[in-house]
């Protein structure tokens, strides 16, 4: 089943539980605008190469479109449609006034030189200029894109517009108009939700064991933040391998090592008893919390039964398939869904946009002081709906989002 079909299935399940009007479901089952472009770029060898790229603007009823750009050889329109739909839901769950979008370029960024990467990015920015802007659609980083790529997009867009438009993208470095706290916002938001969850089930964080799949931006910060709560990170992974250390991994040291050596498999601490395992083995490790922070479709019908974690937290988008969700529910493994768990990222992106538009910047304390209650309120709403409807956290998160979208759609456009 395609990822977008998975997304529609998630909407369908929540719609049935909450009795969502069919026309509202119909509106949210179709992106408002789909953009597909070809980007001709002169490569270092002097040859012209054409890259295929997308932007899907799913829904803007609650505010400007918002969503990351992914550079990946396997990114396709179906994936981008799904990711844009989840962005609409995510912004609604946490109640920030933004809609949902997502973009992607089909390429392996690791195989391009820095000059080629910049040229592709600037070409993408030029192609997207008519469709993006602080009040229209605001892209951000996603898998294999970062603050440097955002700087190139902001620069290209500003040149075309003839003035500096910092708020055209978020996830920028501080020097180019970024917000304090954005780097770790996705993980920090997820940690606030984990703390709320633990409080709701009467458990303590200290001493819990954690496995983290995908030690990139989201995964490395969550490992560090959970360690700071007294949890023991026993395994981490990237696209090449996974490192398992029963006595625990120093997340900050592993972040430095991964930057230097390029893969966690080469980061065994001196004197520690560790094994190099596969990503599949990491998913099956006995632990208190399994944090999924790599890509979609990682826990599927064929491996969901082997999961031994007591809680799954989706920092990645769509890492658990709908079929796996059902297996995990039967096994009694709660899943804190992506549209809630990773919504801290888009929330601080929203703060970045607000700061750019005001040209007035907040301290880290102010950013975190605004993020925390937003995440706590979202948890309260989702948890409340899970109890009210006797459903999973995913279904409850969709119900929370869909109620807000329903109100906006019916008040503006009729029932
Ligand atoms: P990233 O590129 O910084 O990191 C991704 C990591 O996953 C890398 O370490 C990569 O090696 C690893 N990886 C890739 N394929 C893997 C596989 N098959 N098995 C294990 N590891 C694998 O990306 P990121 O920004 O951390 O994003 C990760 C996920 O979190 C994505 O699904 C993204 O959409 C989601 N997310 C990120 C943010 C954010 O602010 N960064 C916000 C919301 C959602």
GROMACS .gro file of C-alpha atoms and ligand atoms in nm:
model
  459
    1UNK     CA    1   0.000   0.000   0.000
    2UNK     CA    2   0.129   0.350  -0.080
    3UNK     CA    3   0.224   0.589   0.200
    4UNK     CA    4  -0.049   0.834   0.095
    5UNK     CA    5  -0.305   0.552   0.107
    6UNK     CA    6  -0.178   0.475   0.460
    7UNK     CA    7  -0.242   0.837   0.553
    8UNK     CA    8  -0.594   0.830   0.410
    9UNK     CA    9  -0.654   0.510   0.605
   10UNK     CA   10  -0.551   0.686   0.926
   11UNK     CA   11  -0.791   0.974   0.850
   12UNK     CA   12  -1.067   0.725   0.767
   13UNK     CA   13  -1.026   0.538   1.098
   14UNK     CA   14  -1.046   0.859   1.302
   15UNK     CA   15  -1.338   0.990   1.091
   16UNK     CA   16  -1.542   0.681   1.165
   17UNK     CA   17  -1.475   0.702   1.538
   18UNK     CA   18  -1.562   1.072   1.564
   19UNK     CA   19  -1.835   1.079   1.299
   20UNK     CA   20  -1.659   1.340   1.085
   21UNK     CA   21  -1.881   1.480   0.808
   22UNK     CA   22  -1.799   1.302   0.482
   23UNK     CA   23  -1.741   1.628   0.293
   24UNK     CA   24  -1.475   1.739   0.545
   25UNK     CA   25  -1.299   1.405   0.506
   26UNK     CA   26  -1.324   1.449   0.128
   27UNK     CA   27  -1.162   1.796   0.145
   28UNK     CA   28  -0.874   1.663   0.355
   29UNK     CA   29  -0.822   1.361   0.131
   30UNK     CA   30  -0.698   1.577  -0.156
   31UNK     CA   31  -0.401   1.817  -0.157
   32UNK     CA   32  -0.498   2.171  -0.258
   33UNK     CA   33  -0.204   2.208  -0.497
   34UNK     CA   34   0.057   1.974  -0.643
   35UNK     CA   35   0.369   2.115  -0.807
   36UNK     CA   36   0.613   1.902  -1.003
   37UNK     CA   37   0.919   2.058  -1.166
   38UNK     CA   38   1.232   1.954  -1.355
   39UNK     CA   39   1.555   2.121  -1.249
   40UNK     CA   40   1.829   2.137  -1.515
   41UNK     CA   41   2.169   2.177  -1.347
   42UNK     CA   42   2.522   2.186  -1.492
   43UNK     CA   43   2.727   1.930  -1.299
   44UNK     CA   44   3.098   1.958  -1.217
   45UNK     CA   45   3.186   1.748  -1.524
   46UNK     CA   46   3.021   2.011  -1.746
   47UNK     CA   47   2.720   1.792  -1.834
   48UNK     CA   48   2.360   1.902  -1.781
   49UNK     CA   49   2.159   1.680  -1.550
   50UNK     CA   50   1.786   1.710  -1.481
   51UNK     CA   51   1.650   1.655  -1.130
   52UNK     CA   52   1.286   1.580  -1.059
   53UNK     CA   53   1.134   1.777  -0.771
   54UNK     CA   54   0.802   1.825  -0.594
   55UNK     CA   55   0.608   2.047  -0.360
   56UNK     CA   56   0.267   1.941  -0.234
   57UNK     CA   57   0.051   2.202  -0.060
   58UNK     CA   58  -0.205   1.995   0.121
   59UNK     CA   59  -0.423   2.239   0.312
   60UNK     CA   60  -0.407   2.603   0.420
   61UNK     CA   61  -0.742   2.656   0.592
   62UNK     CA   62  -0.567   2.721   0.928
   63UNK     CA   63  -0.275   2.930   0.793
   64UNK     CA   64   0.014   2.935   0.545
   65UNK     CA   65   0.141   2.599   0.424
   66UNK     CA   66   0.439   2.466   0.621
   67UNK     CA   67   0.662   2.164   0.572
   68UNK     CA   68   1.013   2.040   0.506
   69UNK     CA   69   1.205   1.957   0.192
   70UNK     CA   70   1.356   1.611   0.159
   71UNK     CA   71   1.656   1.524  -0.059
   72UNK     CA   72   1.649   1.148  -0.115
   73UNK     CA   73   1.693   0.909  -0.408
   74UNK     CA   74   1.365   0.734  -0.324
   75UNK     CA   75   1.147   1.039  -0.259
   76UNK     CA   76   0.840   1.040  -0.484
   77UNK     CA   77   0.511   1.222  -0.526
   78UNK     CA   78   0.319   0.965  -0.322
   79UNK     CA   79   0.552   1.009  -0.024
   80UNK     CA   80   0.542   1.389  -0.046
   81UNK     CA   81   0.160   1.384  -0.059
   82UNK     CA   82   0.152   1.172   0.257
   83UNK     CA   83   0.406   1.389   0.438
   84UNK     CA   84   0.216   1.708   0.343
   85UNK     CA   85  -0.108   1.563   0.480
   86UNK     CA   86   0.061   1.474   0.809
   87UNK     CA   87   0.189   1.834   0.830
   88UNK     CA   88  -0.170   1.965   0.813
   89UNK     CA   89  -0.267   1.724   1.092
   90UNK     CA   90   0.042   1.804   1.300
   91UNK     CA   91  -0.010   2.180   1.296
   92UNK     CA   92  -0.373   2.127   1.393
   93UNK     CA   93  -0.289   1.885   1.679
   94UNK     CA   94  -0.066   2.144   1.848
   95UNK     CA   95  -0.295   2.431   1.746
   96UNK     CA   96  -0.044   2.647   1.559
   97UNK     CA   97  -0.195   2.861   1.280
   98UNK     CA   98  -0.032   2.687   0.985
   99UNK     CA   99  -0.132   2.442   0.715
  100UNK     CA  100   0.053   2.147   0.567
  101UNK     CA  101   0.298   2.107   0.279
  102UNK     CA  102   0.607   1.907   0.191
  103UNK     CA  103   0.872   1.910  -0.080
  104UNK     CA  104   1.131   1.678  -0.219
  105UNK     CA  105   1.407   1.647  -0.475
  106UNK     CA  106   1.491   1.303  -0.615
  107UNK     CA  107   1.866   1.278  -0.558
  108UNK     CA  108   2.137   1.132  -0.341
  109UNK     CA  109   2.287   1.445  -0.181
  110UNK     CA  110   2.588   1.247  -0.059
  111UNK     CA  111   2.692   1.186  -0.422
  112UNK     CA  112   2.694   1.558  -0.515
  113UNK     CA  113   2.970   1.813  -0.460
  114UNK     CA  114   2.890   2.117  -0.244
  115UNK     CA  115   2.873   2.333  -0.557
  116UNK     CA  116   2.632   2.091  -0.728
  117UNK     CA  117   2.415   2.073  -0.415
  118UNK     CA  118   2.396   2.453  -0.403
  119UNK     CA  119   2.312   2.473  -0.775
  120UNK     CA  120   2.027   2.218  -0.744
  121UNK     CA  121   1.895   2.397  -0.435
  122UNK     CA  122   1.900   2.741  -0.601
  123UNK     CA  123   1.725   2.597  -0.909
  124UNK     CA  124   1.457   2.449  -0.682
  125UNK     CA  125   1.417   2.785  -0.504
  126UNK     CA  126   1.374   2.961  -0.841
  127UNK     CA  127   1.115   2.707  -0.958
  128UNK     CA  128   0.923   2.737  -0.630
  129UNK     CA  129   0.939   3.117  -0.593
  130UNK     CA  130   0.586   3.178  -0.731
  131UNK     CA  131   0.443   2.931  -0.480
  132UNK     CA  132   0.631   3.005  -0.154
  133UNK     CA  133   0.671   3.300   0.083
  134UNK     CA  134   0.616   3.387   0.451
  135UNK     CA  135   0.241   3.426   0.402
  136UNK     CA  136   0.203   3.150   0.142
  137UNK     CA  137   0.418   2.845   0.209
  138UNK     CA  138   0.727   2.819   0.428
  139UNK     CA  139   0.964   2.524   0.362
  140UNK     CA  140   1.208   2.388   0.622
  141UNK     CA  141   1.472   2.113   0.650
  142UNK     CA  142   1.382   1.745   0.647
  143UNK     CA  143   1.583   1.431   0.575
  144UNK     CA  144   1.927   1.521   0.430
  145UNK     CA  145   1.856   1.895   0.417
  146UNK     CA  146   1.989   2.146   0.670
  147UNK     CA  147   2.043   2.512   0.762
  148UNK     CA  148   2.293   2.562   0.479
  149UNK     CA  149   2.032   2.453   0.225
  150UNK     CA  150   1.778   2.687   0.388
  151UNK     CA  151   2.030   2.975   0.360
  152UNK     CA  152   2.066   2.913  -0.016
  153UNK     CA  153   1.687   2.907  -0.062
  154UNK     CA  154   1.636   3.228   0.139
  155UNK     CA  155   1.917   3.394  -0.057
  156UNK     CA  156   1.785   3.293  -0.401
  157UNK     CA  157   1.426   3.387  -0.314
  158UNK     CA  158   1.540   3.724  -0.172
  159UNK     CA  159   1.740   3.801  -0.488
  160UNK     CA  160   1.435   3.736  -0.705
  161UNK     CA  161   1.209   3.945  -0.480
  162UNK     CA  162   1.464   4.227  -0.461
  163UNK     CA  163   1.468   4.244  -0.081
  164UNK     CA  164   1.570   4.024   0.208
  165UNK     CA  165   1.291   3.777   0.295
  166UNK     CA  166   1.419   3.571   0.588
  167UNK     CA  167   1.078   3.421   0.667
  168UNK     CA  168   1.054   3.231   0.338
  169UNK     CA  169   1.209   2.926   0.509
  170UNK     CA  170   1.268   2.812   0.866
  171UNK     CA  171   1.533   2.587   1.017
  172UNK     CA  172   1.791   2.855   0.937
  173UNK     CA  173   2.114   2.903   1.131
  174UNK     CA  174   2.108   3.178   1.395
  175UNK     CA  175   2.336   3.390   1.173
  176UNK     CA  176   2.078   3.383   0.891
  177UNK     CA  177   1.765   3.452   1.098
  178UNK     CA  178   1.711   3.121   1.276
  179UNK     CA  179   1.550   3.073   1.615
  180UNK     CA  180   1.729   2.959   1.927
  181UNK     CA  181   1.615   2.609   2.015
  182UNK     CA  182   1.517   2.505   1.658
  183UNK     CA  183   1.797   2.243   1.630
  184UNK     CA  184   1.665   2.034   1.914
  185UNK     CA  185   1.299   2.143   1.899
  186UNK     CA  186   1.162   1.821   1.748
  187UNK     CA  187   1.335   1.613   2.012
  188UNK     CA  188   1.258   1.853   2.296
  189UNK     CA  189   0.890   1.850   2.201
  190UNK     CA  190   0.898   1.469   2.194
  191UNK     CA  191   1.061   1.462   2.536
  192UNK     CA  192   0.792   1.689   2.682
  193UNK     CA  193   0.534   1.442   2.547
  194UNK     CA  194   0.723   1.142   2.688
  195UNK     CA  195   0.731   1.313   3.030
  196UNK     CA  196   0.355   1.371   3.013
  197UNK     CA  197   0.297   1.011   2.908
  198UNK     CA  198   0.510   0.878   3.195
  199UNK     CA  199   0.323   1.097   3.441
  200UNK     CA  200  -0.011   0.968   3.308
  201UNK     CA  201   0.094   0.605   3.369
  202UNK     CA  202   0.272   0.681   3.697
  203UNK     CA  203   0.624   0.586   3.587
  204UNK     CA  204   0.963   0.749   3.651
  205UNK     CA  205   1.205   0.837   3.371
  206UNK     CA  206   1.522   0.761   3.569
  207UNK     CA  207   1.671   0.422   3.487
  208UNK     CA  208   1.457   0.353   3.180
  209UNK     CA  209   1.631   0.204   2.878
  210UNK     CA  210   1.601   0.358   2.532
  211UNK     CA  211   1.686   0.245   2.176
  212UNK     CA  212   1.700   0.514   1.907
  213UNK     CA  213   1.669   0.427   1.539
  214UNK     CA  214   1.818   0.703   1.318
  215UNK     CA  215   2.090   0.906   1.489
  216UNK     CA  216   2.046   1.222   1.280
  217UNK     CA  217   1.911   1.559   1.388
  218UNK     CA  218   1.602   1.429   1.568
  219UNK     CA  219   1.758   1.104   1.696
  220UNK     CA  220   2.080   1.244   1.835
  221UNK     CA  221   1.912   1.526   2.027
  222UNK     CA  222   1.646   1.296   2.172
  223UNK     CA  223   1.916   1.055   2.291
  224UNK     CA  224   2.096   1.342   2.463
  225UNK     CA  225   1.779   1.488   2.620
  226UNK     CA  226   1.651   1.150   2.745
  227UNK     CA  227   1.995   1.080   2.899
  228UNK     CA  228   1.963   1.411   3.081
  229UNK     CA  229   1.638   1.278   3.233
  230UNK     CA  230   1.835   0.982   3.372
  231UNK     CA  231   1.744   0.729   3.102
  232UNK     CA  232   2.002   0.487   2.961
  233UNK     CA  233   2.044   0.492   2.582
  234UNK     CA  234   2.139   0.132   2.499
  235UNK     CA  235   2.134   0.147   2.117
  236UNK     CA  236   2.158   0.396   1.831
  237UNK     CA  237   2.168   0.351   1.454
  238UNK     CA  238   2.207   0.520   1.119
  239UNK     CA  239   2.158   0.409   0.759
  240UNK     CA  240   2.479   0.200   0.773
  241UNK     CA  241   2.467   0.013   1.106
  242UNK     CA  242   2.358   0.010   1.468
  243UNK     CA  243   2.555   0.024   1.792
  244UNK     CA  244   2.431  -0.166   2.099
  245UNK     CA  245   2.596  -0.108   2.439
  246UNK     CA  246   2.408  -0.271   2.727
  247UNK     CA  247   2.580  -0.042   2.979
  248UNK     CA  248   2.468   0.270   2.791
  249UNK     CA  249   2.595   0.512   2.528
  250UNK     CA  250   2.710   0.867   2.598
  251UNK     CA  251   2.483   1.047   2.349
  252UNK     CA  252   2.687   1.369   2.336
  253UNK     CA  253   3.012   1.180   2.269
  254UNK     CA  254   2.836   0.971   2.003
  255UNK     CA  255   2.715   1.293   1.833
  256UNK     CA  256   3.073   1.420   1.809
  257UNK     CA  257   3.199   1.079   1.691
  258UNK     CA  258   2.925   1.043   1.425
  259UNK     CA  259   3.020   1.385   1.287
  260UNK     CA  260   3.387   1.285   1.271
  261UNK     CA  261   3.356   0.926   1.149
  262UNK     CA  262   3.031   0.942   0.956
  263UNK     CA  263   2.866   0.635   1.110
  264UNK     CA  264   2.764   0.521   1.458
  265UNK     CA  265   2.908   0.175   1.393
  266UNK     CA  266   3.255   0.328   1.434
  267UNK     CA  267   3.170   0.492   1.765
  268UNK     CA  268   3.224   0.212   2.018
  269UNK     CA  269   3.348   0.385   2.336
  270UNK     CA  270   3.695   0.268   2.448
  271UNK     CA  271   3.669  -0.019   2.697
  272UNK     CA  272   3.290  -0.054   2.662
  273UNK     CA  273   3.115  -0.382   2.590
  274UNK     CA  274   2.926  -0.309   2.270
  275UNK     CA  275   2.806  -0.498   1.961
  276UNK     CA  276   2.748  -0.381   1.610
  277UNK     CA  277   2.399  -0.496   1.519
  278UNK     CA  278   2.158  -0.441   1.232
  279UNK     CA  279   1.872  -0.193   1.228
  280UNK     CA  280   1.628  -0.486   1.235
  281UNK     CA  281   1.796  -0.616   1.553
  282UNK     CA  282   1.774  -0.270   1.710
  283UNK     CA  283   1.398  -0.265   1.650
  284UNK     CA  284   1.364  -0.595   1.837
  285UNK     CA  285   1.574  -0.504   2.144
  286UNK     CA  286   1.410  -0.535   2.484
  287UNK     CA  287   1.387  -0.178   2.619
  288UNK     CA  288   1.145   0.063   2.781
  289UNK     CA  289   1.126   0.310   2.492
  290UNK     CA  290   1.196   0.263   2.122
  291UNK     CA  291   1.234   0.600   1.951
  292UNK     CA  292   1.192   0.584   1.573
  293UNK     CA  293   1.373   0.879   1.417
  294UNK     CA  294   1.486   0.760   1.072
  295UNK     CA  295   1.236   0.711   0.792
  296UNK     CA  296   0.886   0.580   0.726
  297UNK     CA  297   0.775   0.214   0.711
  298UNK     CA  298   1.030   0.080   0.960
  299UNK     CA  299   0.790  -0.122   1.179
  300UNK     CA  300   0.577  -0.327   0.945
  301UNK     CA  301   0.356  -0.633   0.942
  302UNK     CA  302   0.666  -0.857   0.906
  303UNK     CA  303   0.860  -0.727   1.208
  304UNK     CA  304   0.602  -0.569   1.443
  305UNK     CA  305   0.564  -0.894   1.636
  306UNK     CA  306   0.932  -0.895   1.728
  307UNK     CA  307   0.917  -0.550   1.894
  308UNK     CA  308   0.990  -0.589   2.266
  309UNK     CA  309   0.985  -0.221   2.364
  310UNK     CA  310   0.718  -0.112   2.614
  311UNK     CA  311   0.654   0.218   2.435
  312UNK     CA  312   0.717   0.343   2.081
  313UNK     CA  313   0.772   0.712   2.010
  314UNK     CA  314   0.757   0.826   1.648
  315UNK     CA  315   0.993   1.118   1.594
  316UNK     CA  316   1.013   1.019   1.227
  317UNK     CA  317   0.708   1.063   1.008
  318UNK     CA  318   0.519   0.743   0.936
  319UNK     CA  319   0.768   0.487   1.077
  320UNK     CA  320   0.489   0.245   1.182
  321UNK     CA  321   0.255   0.115   0.910
  322UNK     CA  322  -0.123   0.086   0.979
  323UNK     CA  323  -0.096  -0.297   0.980
  324UNK     CA  324   0.190  -0.282   1.232
  325UNK     CA  325  -0.016  -0.039   1.441
  326UNK     CA  326  -0.285  -0.305   1.477
  327UNK     CA  327  -0.031  -0.570   1.580
  328UNK     CA  328   0.127  -0.335   1.837
  329UNK     CA  329  -0.217  -0.244   1.976
  330UNK     CA  330  -0.292  -0.617   2.019
  331UNK     CA  331   0.044  -0.663   2.194
  332UNK     CA  332  -0.039  -0.371   2.424
  333UNK     CA  333   0.251  -0.153   2.304
  334UNK     CA  334   0.139   0.211   2.299
  335UNK     CA  335   0.260   0.423   2.007
  336UNK     CA  336   0.295   0.799   2.053
  337UNK     CA  337   0.227   0.907   1.695
  338UNK     CA  338   0.438   1.130   1.472
  339UNK     CA  339   0.181   1.407   1.438
  340UNK     CA  340   0.204   1.459   1.815
  341UNK     CA  341   0.552   1.335   1.908
  342UNK     CA  342   0.751   1.532   1.650
  343UNK     CA  343   0.531   1.845   1.638
  344UNK     CA  344   0.783   2.041   1.848
  345UNK     CA  345   0.985   2.092   1.530
  346UNK     CA  346   0.713   2.269   1.336
  347UNK     CA  347   0.611   2.461   1.648
  348UNK     CA  348   0.955   2.619   1.684
  349UNK     CA  349   0.962   2.669   1.306
  350UNK     CA  350   0.645   2.869   1.357
  351UNK     CA  351   0.823   3.068   1.631
  352UNK     CA  352   1.109   3.130   1.387
  353UNK     CA  353   0.867   3.262   1.125
  354UNK     CA  354   0.700   3.489   1.383
  355UNK     CA  355   1.040   3.624   1.496
  356UNK     CA  356   1.146   3.688   1.133
  357UNK     CA  357   0.822   3.874   1.062
  358UNK     CA  358   0.858   4.086   1.379
  359UNK     CA  359   1.236   4.120   1.335
  360UNK     CA  360   1.255   4.068   1.711
  361UNK     CA  361   1.424   3.761   1.857
  362UNK     CA  362   1.356   3.557   2.171
  363UNK     CA  363   1.592   3.398   2.424
  364UNK     CA  364   1.615   3.018   2.447
  365UNK     CA  365   1.418   3.036   2.773
  366UNK     CA  366   1.136   3.222   2.596
  367UNK     CA  367   1.131   2.967   2.311
  368UNK     CA  368   1.119   2.667   2.546
  369UNK     CA  369   0.875   2.849   2.774
  370UNK     CA  370   0.634   2.879   2.481
  371UNK     CA  371   0.699   2.530   2.340
  372UNK     CA  372   0.639   2.337   2.661
  373UNK     CA  373   0.276   2.443   2.728
  374UNK     CA  374   0.187   2.390   2.361
  375UNK     CA  375   0.313   2.031   2.378
  376UNK     CA  376   0.151   1.973   2.718
  377UNK     CA  377  -0.186   2.106   2.597
  378UNK     CA  378  -0.163   1.889   2.285
  379UNK     CA  379  -0.093   1.585   2.504
  380UNK     CA  380  -0.389   1.672   2.728
  381UNK     CA  381  -0.620   1.696   2.423
  382UNK     CA  382  -0.492   1.375   2.265
  383UNK     CA  383  -0.493   1.180   2.590
  384UNK     CA  384  -0.844   1.311   2.661
  385UNK     CA  385  -0.967   1.191   2.323
  386UNK     CA  386  -0.795   0.852   2.368
  387UNK     CA  387  -0.992   0.806   2.691
  388UNK     CA  388  -1.318   0.948   2.550
  389UNK     CA  389  -1.317   0.735   2.234
  390UNK     CA  390  -1.137   0.433   2.385
  391UNK     CA  391  -0.887   0.444   2.099
  392UNK     CA  392  -0.513   0.451   2.031
  393UNK     CA  393  -0.306   0.767   2.068
  394UNK     CA  394  -0.276   0.785   1.689
  395UNK     CA  395  -0.653   0.775   1.641
  396UNK     CA  396  -0.692   1.028   1.922
  397UNK     CA  397  -0.432   1.262   1.767
  398UNK     CA  398  -0.614   1.248   1.432
  399UNK     CA  399  -0.947   1.314   1.607
  400UNK     CA  400  -0.791   1.616   1.783
  401UNK     CA  401  -0.661   1.755   1.453
  402UNK     CA  402  -0.968   1.673   1.248
  403UNK     CA  403  -1.204   1.850   1.495
  404UNK     CA  404  -1.008   2.174   1.455
  405UNK     CA  405  -0.991   2.139   1.077
  406UNK     CA  406  -1.362   2.057   1.062
  407UNK     CA  407  -1.446   2.375   1.257
  408UNK     CA  408  -1.235   2.592   1.024
  409UNK     CA  409  -1.364   2.427   0.706
  410UNK     CA  410  -1.733   2.437   0.798
  411UNK     CA  411  -1.724   2.794   0.941
  412UNK     CA  412  -1.553   2.931   0.630
  413UNK     CA  413  -1.693   2.719   0.353
  414UNK     CA  414  -2.020   2.583   0.487
  415UNK     CA  415  -2.135   2.240   0.598
  416LIG     P1  416   1.852   1.346   0.940
  416LIG     O1  417   1.884   1.339   0.797
  416LIG     O2  418   1.923   1.444   1.027
  416LIG     O3  419   1.872   1.203   1.010
  416LIG     C1  420   1.818   1.085   0.959
  416LIG     C2  421   1.901   0.972   1.020
  416LIG     O4  422   1.840   0.848   0.990
  416LIG     C3  423   2.044   0.966   0.967
  416LIG     O5  424   2.132   0.939   1.074
  416LIG     C4  425   2.041   0.846   0.872
  416LIG     O6  426   2.165   0.782   0.861
  416LIG     C5  427   1.940   0.759   0.943
  416LIG     N1  428   1.878   0.660   0.858
  416LIG     C6  429   1.840   0.671   0.728
  416LIG     N2  430   1.788   0.554   0.687
  416LIG     C7  431   1.792   0.470   0.793
  416LIG     C8  432   1.751   0.337   0.815
  416LIG     N3  433   1.696   0.267   0.717
  416LIG     N4  434   1.771   0.285   0.936
  416LIG     C9  435   1.826   0.357   1.035
  416LIG     N5  436   1.867   0.482   1.022
  416LIG    C10  437   1.849   0.538   0.902
  416LIG     O7  438   1.694   1.366   0.948
  416LIG     P2  439   1.607   1.420   1.068
  416LIG     O8  440   1.582   1.563   1.045
  416LIG     O9  441   1.662   1.373   1.197
  416LIG    O10  442   1.471   1.344   1.037
  416LIG    C11  443   1.448   1.210   1.077
  416LIG    C12  444   1.299   1.183   1.074
  416LIG    O11  445   1.235   1.275   1.161
  416LIG    C13  446   1.232   1.203   0.937
  416LIG    O12  447   1.125   1.111   0.925
  416LIG    C14  448   1.178   1.342   0.945
  416LIG    O13  449   1.069   1.364   0.857
  416LIG    C15  450   1.135   1.345   1.091
  416LIG     N6  451   1.121   1.478   1.146
  416LIG    C16  452   1.230   1.558   1.162
  416LIG    C17  453   1.212   1.685   1.212
  416LIG    C18  454   1.328   1.776   1.237
  416LIG    O14  455   1.308   1.886   1.289
  416LIG     N7  456   1.450   1.735   1.209
  416LIG    C19  457   1.084   1.732   1.244
  416LIG    C20  458   0.976   1.647   1.227
  416LIG    C21  459   0.996   1.520   1.178
   0.00000   0.00000   0.00000
